[in-house]
Amino acid sequence: MPRRERRAQLLESALEVFVAQGFHAAAMDDIAERAGVSKPVLYQHFPGKLDLYLALLDASCDQIIDNCRVALASTADNKMRVAATMDAFFEYVAGDTGAFRLVFESDLTNEPAVREQVERVTSECADMIAHVIHDDTGLPDEASRLLAVSLVGMAQVSARFWLTDAGGIRKSDAAALVAGLAWRGIRGYPLDH
């Protein structure tokens, strides 16, 4: 198997193991077995369990950040931007791979490299949202960033709550409820021109 395909196979298998067991309980033996390879083959691609985890985490963080970027760029209508961004978070959390658990529920946040990646999601998504808030309201950068971080927090916490304890609310309805709350709050900031 070509190196790139093998790496993708190993990452997919590792994701399944890490999501099911968490970092600390996962073993390289389990990952190799899931991928149908020997441990030496696994170690040819990833020198250690943390390297493997960080590769997965990086890809997972990139995915939600890209989803946020696409949502914000999908329309110039701010009400629709809020809805699209909430949808992006709910879609990501509802994904069948469970990759969001690496980002939002990692059992390794005491590791600086992991914490840096996890914080990157909030930071980069909030930066994009803050730019829109600043441009559309005229609020100072610091105020725009605080509001943006609040919206990102609302999106990810409510999406995770919905997944575990939604009481039968459909994903689209849950995202729309949270988007409605967010929009009712953020639309109150007038243009400062």
Short mmCIF file of C-alpha atoms in Angstrom, two decimals:
data_model
loop_
_atom_site.label_atom_id
_atom_site.label_comp_id
_atom_site.label_asym_id
_atom_site.label_seq_id
_atom_site.Cartn_x
_atom_site.Cartn_y
_atom_site.Cartn_z
CA MET A 1 0.00 0.00 0.00
CA PRO A 2 1.38 3.46 -0.86
CA ARG A 3 2.65 5.44 2.12
CA ARG A 4 -0.07 8.10 1.93
CA GLU A 5 -2.86 5.53 1.81
CA ARG A 6 -1.30 3.59 4.68
CA ARG A 7 -1.07 6.76 6.77
CA ALA A 8 -4.75 7.53 6.10
CA GLN A 9 -5.67 3.97 7.09
CA LEU A 10 -3.66 4.25 10.32
CA LEU A 11 -5.25 7.61 11.16
CA GLU A 12 -8.75 6.22 10.59
CA SER A 13 -8.06 3.24 12.82
CA ALA A 14 -6.46 5.42 15.48
CA LEU A 15 -9.44 7.75 15.47
CA GLU A 16 -11.78 4.84 16.17
CA VAL A 17 -9.61 3.65 19.06
CA PHE A 18 -9.00 7.10 20.60
CA VAL A 19 -12.70 8.04 20.38
CA ALA A 20 -13.74 4.76 21.99
CA GLN A 21 -11.06 4.58 24.67
CA GLY A 22 -9.52 8.03 25.13
CA PHE A 23 -5.82 8.74 24.86
CA HIS A 24 -4.68 7.15 28.10
CA ALA A 25 -6.53 3.85 27.68
CA ALA A 26 -5.71 3.48 23.98
CA ALA A 27 -2.75 1.27 23.14
CA MET A 28 -0.63 1.25 20.02
CA ASP A 29 -1.27 -2.52 19.89
CA ASP A 30 -5.00 -1.85 19.62
CA ILE A 31 -4.48 0.71 16.87
CA ALA A 32 -2.18 -1.60 14.89
CA GLU A 33 -4.63 -4.47 15.27
CA ARG A 34 -7.57 -2.29 14.17
CA ALA A 35 -5.57 -1.21 11.11
CA GLY A 36 -4.49 -4.77 10.34
CA VAL A 37 -0.79 -3.93 10.52
CA SER A 38 2.14 -4.78 12.77
CA LYS A 39 3.31 -2.35 15.42
CA PRO A 40 6.58 -1.72 13.52
CA VAL A 41 4.53 -0.55 10.52
CA LEU A 42 2.58 1.80 12.78
CA TYR A 43 5.81 3.15 14.27
CA GLN A 44 7.24 3.75 10.78
CA HIS A 45 4.53 6.37 10.32
CA PHE A 46 4.18 7.71 13.86
CA PRO A 47 7.06 7.60 16.38
CA GLY A 48 4.68 7.46 19.33
CA LYS A 49 1.11 7.54 20.53
CA LEU A 50 1.20 11.29 21.18
CA ASP A 51 2.42 11.99 17.62
CA LEU A 52 -0.45 9.92 16.26
CA TYR A 53 -2.96 11.68 18.51
CA LEU A 54 -1.64 15.12 17.55
CA ALA A 55 -1.92 14.29 13.84
CA LEU A 56 -5.56 13.35 14.35
CA LEU A 57 -6.22 16.35 16.55
CA ASP A 58 -4.69 18.72 14.00
CA ALA A 59 -6.90 17.33 11.23
CA SER A 60 -9.99 17.48 13.46
CA CYS A 61 -9.28 21.08 14.46
CA ASP A 62 -8.69 22.05 10.83
CA GLN A 63 -12.06 20.53 9.92
CA ILE A 64 -14.15 22.56 12.37
CA ILE A 65 -12.20 25.74 11.60
CA ASP A 66 -12.73 25.22 7.87
CA ASN A 67 -16.42 24.48 8.48
CA CYS A 68 -16.72 27.78 10.36
CA ARG A 69 -14.91 29.65 7.56
CA VAL A 70 -17.23 28.18 4.93
CA ALA A 71 -20.32 28.99 7.02
CA LEU A 72 -19.28 32.62 7.44
CA ALA A 73 -18.49 32.98 3.75
CA SER A 74 -21.74 31.34 2.63
CA THR A 75 -23.78 34.54 2.78
CA ALA A 76 -23.57 38.26 3.50
CA ASP A 77 -26.80 38.10 5.54
CA ASN A 78 -25.72 38.06 9.18
CA LYS A 79 -28.79 36.20 10.43
CA MET A 80 -28.01 33.46 7.91
CA ARG A 81 -24.32 33.54 8.91
CA VAL A 82 -25.25 32.87 12.52
CA ALA A 83 -27.50 29.98 11.44
CA ALA A 84 -24.86 28.55 9.09
CA THR A 85 -22.17 28.72 11.78
CA MET A 86 -24.39 27.01 14.36
CA ASP A 87 -25.21 24.36 11.77
CA ALA A 88 -21.48 23.86 11.17
CA PHE A 89 -20.85 23.14 14.85
CA PHE A 90 -23.87 20.84 15.18
CA GLU A 91 -22.91 18.95 11.99
CA TYR A 92 -19.35 18.54 13.23
CA VAL A 93 -20.43 17.24 16.64
CA ALA A 94 -22.99 14.90 15.06
CA GLY A 95 -20.42 13.44 12.66
CA ASP A 96 -20.30 9.66 12.79
CA THR A 97 -16.54 9.50 13.41
CA GLY A 98 -16.77 11.13 16.83
CA ALA A 99 -13.73 13.25 15.95
CA PHE A 100 -15.19 16.16 17.93
CA ARG A 101 -14.36 14.21 21.10
CA LEU A 102 -10.66 14.71 20.37
CA VAL A 103 -11.19 18.47 20.18
CA PHE A 104 -13.84 19.18 22.81
CA GLU A 105 -13.51 16.24 25.21
CA SER A 106 -9.83 15.34 25.15
CA ASP A 107 -8.47 13.56 28.21
CA LEU A 108 -5.06 15.02 27.41
CA THR A 109 -5.56 18.77 27.77
CA ASN A 110 -2.76 18.91 30.36
CA GLU A 111 -0.37 18.22 27.46
CA PRO A 112 0.71 21.65 26.06
CA ALA A 113 0.67 20.56 22.41
CA VAL A 114 -2.88 19.22 22.79
CA ARG A 115 -4.12 22.27 24.70
CA GLU A 116 -2.64 24.52 22.00
CA GLN A 117 -4.55 22.69 19.26
CA VAL A 118 -7.82 22.70 21.22
CA GLU A 119 -7.49 26.42 21.96
CA ARG A 120 -6.77 27.02 18.27
CA VAL A 121 -10.36 26.08 17.42
CA THR A 122 -11.83 28.75 19.68
CA SER A 123 -9.19 31.29 18.72
CA GLU A 124 -9.39 30.90 14.93
CA CYS A 125 -13.18 30.59 14.77
CA ALA A 126 -13.54 33.58 17.11
CA ASP A 127 -11.09 35.62 15.01
CA MET A 128 -13.20 35.06 11.90
CA ILE A 129 -16.44 35.88 13.69
CA ALA A 130 -14.92 38.91 15.44
CA HIS A 131 -13.90 40.33 12.08
CA VAL A 132 -17.52 40.14 10.89
CA ILE A 133 -18.83 41.64 14.14
CA HIS A 134 -16.32 44.48 14.02
CA ASP A 135 -17.01 45.28 10.38
CA ASP A 136 -20.79 45.18 10.82
CA THR A 137 -21.14 46.91 14.19
CA GLY A 138 -18.14 49.17 14.50
CA LEU A 139 -17.44 47.75 17.96
CA PRO A 140 -13.81 47.89 19.09
CA ASP A 141 -11.69 44.83 18.33
CA GLU A 142 -11.61 43.70 21.97
CA ALA A 143 -15.40 43.86 22.32
CA SER A 144 -15.90 42.12 18.97
CA ARG A 145 -13.55 39.33 20.02
CA LEU A 146 -15.29 38.82 23.37
CA LEU A 147 -18.66 38.53 21.66
CA ALA A 148 -17.18 36.15 19.08
CA VAL A 149 -15.66 33.90 21.74
CA SER A 150 -19.05 33.86 23.48
CA LEU A 151 -20.76 32.76 20.27
CA VAL A 152 -18.18 30.02 19.65
CA GLY A 153 -18.64 28.79 23.22
CA MET A 154 -22.41 28.80 22.81
CA ALA A 155 -22.11 26.82 19.59
CA GLN A 156 -19.78 24.10 20.81
CA VAL A 157 -21.24 23.63 24.29
CA SER A 158 -24.84 23.53 23.08
CA ALA A 159 -23.96 21.14 20.25
CA ARG A 160 -22.20 18.77 22.65
CA PHE A 161 -25.11 18.99 25.11
CA TRP A 162 -27.58 18.28 22.29
CA LEU A 163 -25.66 15.17 21.31
CA THR A 164 -25.72 13.68 24.81
CA ASP A 165 -28.99 14.97 26.26
CA ALA A 166 -31.20 16.43 23.54
CA GLY A 167 -34.45 14.84 24.62
CA GLY A 168 -35.34 13.97 21.04
CA ILE A 169 -34.80 17.40 19.48
CA ARG A 170 -33.77 17.00 15.85
CA LYS A 171 -30.34 18.35 14.98
CA SER A 172 -31.70 20.96 12.58
CA ASP A 173 -34.21 22.16 15.18
CA ALA A 174 -31.56 22.30 17.91
CA ALA A 175 -29.18 24.30 15.71
CA ALA A 176 -32.02 26.65 14.75
CA LEU A 177 -32.97 27.19 18.41
CA VAL A 178 -29.42 28.11 19.37
CA ALA A 179 -28.95 30.22 16.24
CA GLY A 180 -32.16 32.09 17.10
CA LEU A 181 -30.88 32.83 20.60
CA ALA A 182 -27.51 33.96 19.27
CA TRP A 183 -29.05 36.13 16.57
CA ARG A 184 -31.46 37.82 18.99
CA GLY A 185 -28.45 38.78 21.09
CA ILE A 186 -25.93 39.80 18.46
CA ARG A 187 -28.35 41.74 16.24
CA GLY A 188 -28.78 44.26 19.06
CA TYR A 189 -25.35 45.73 18.42
CA PRO A 190 -25.90 48.65 16.04
CA LEU A 191 -23.58 49.96 13.43
CA ASP A 192 -21.34 52.62 14.89
CA HIS A 193 -21.04 54.73 11.76
#
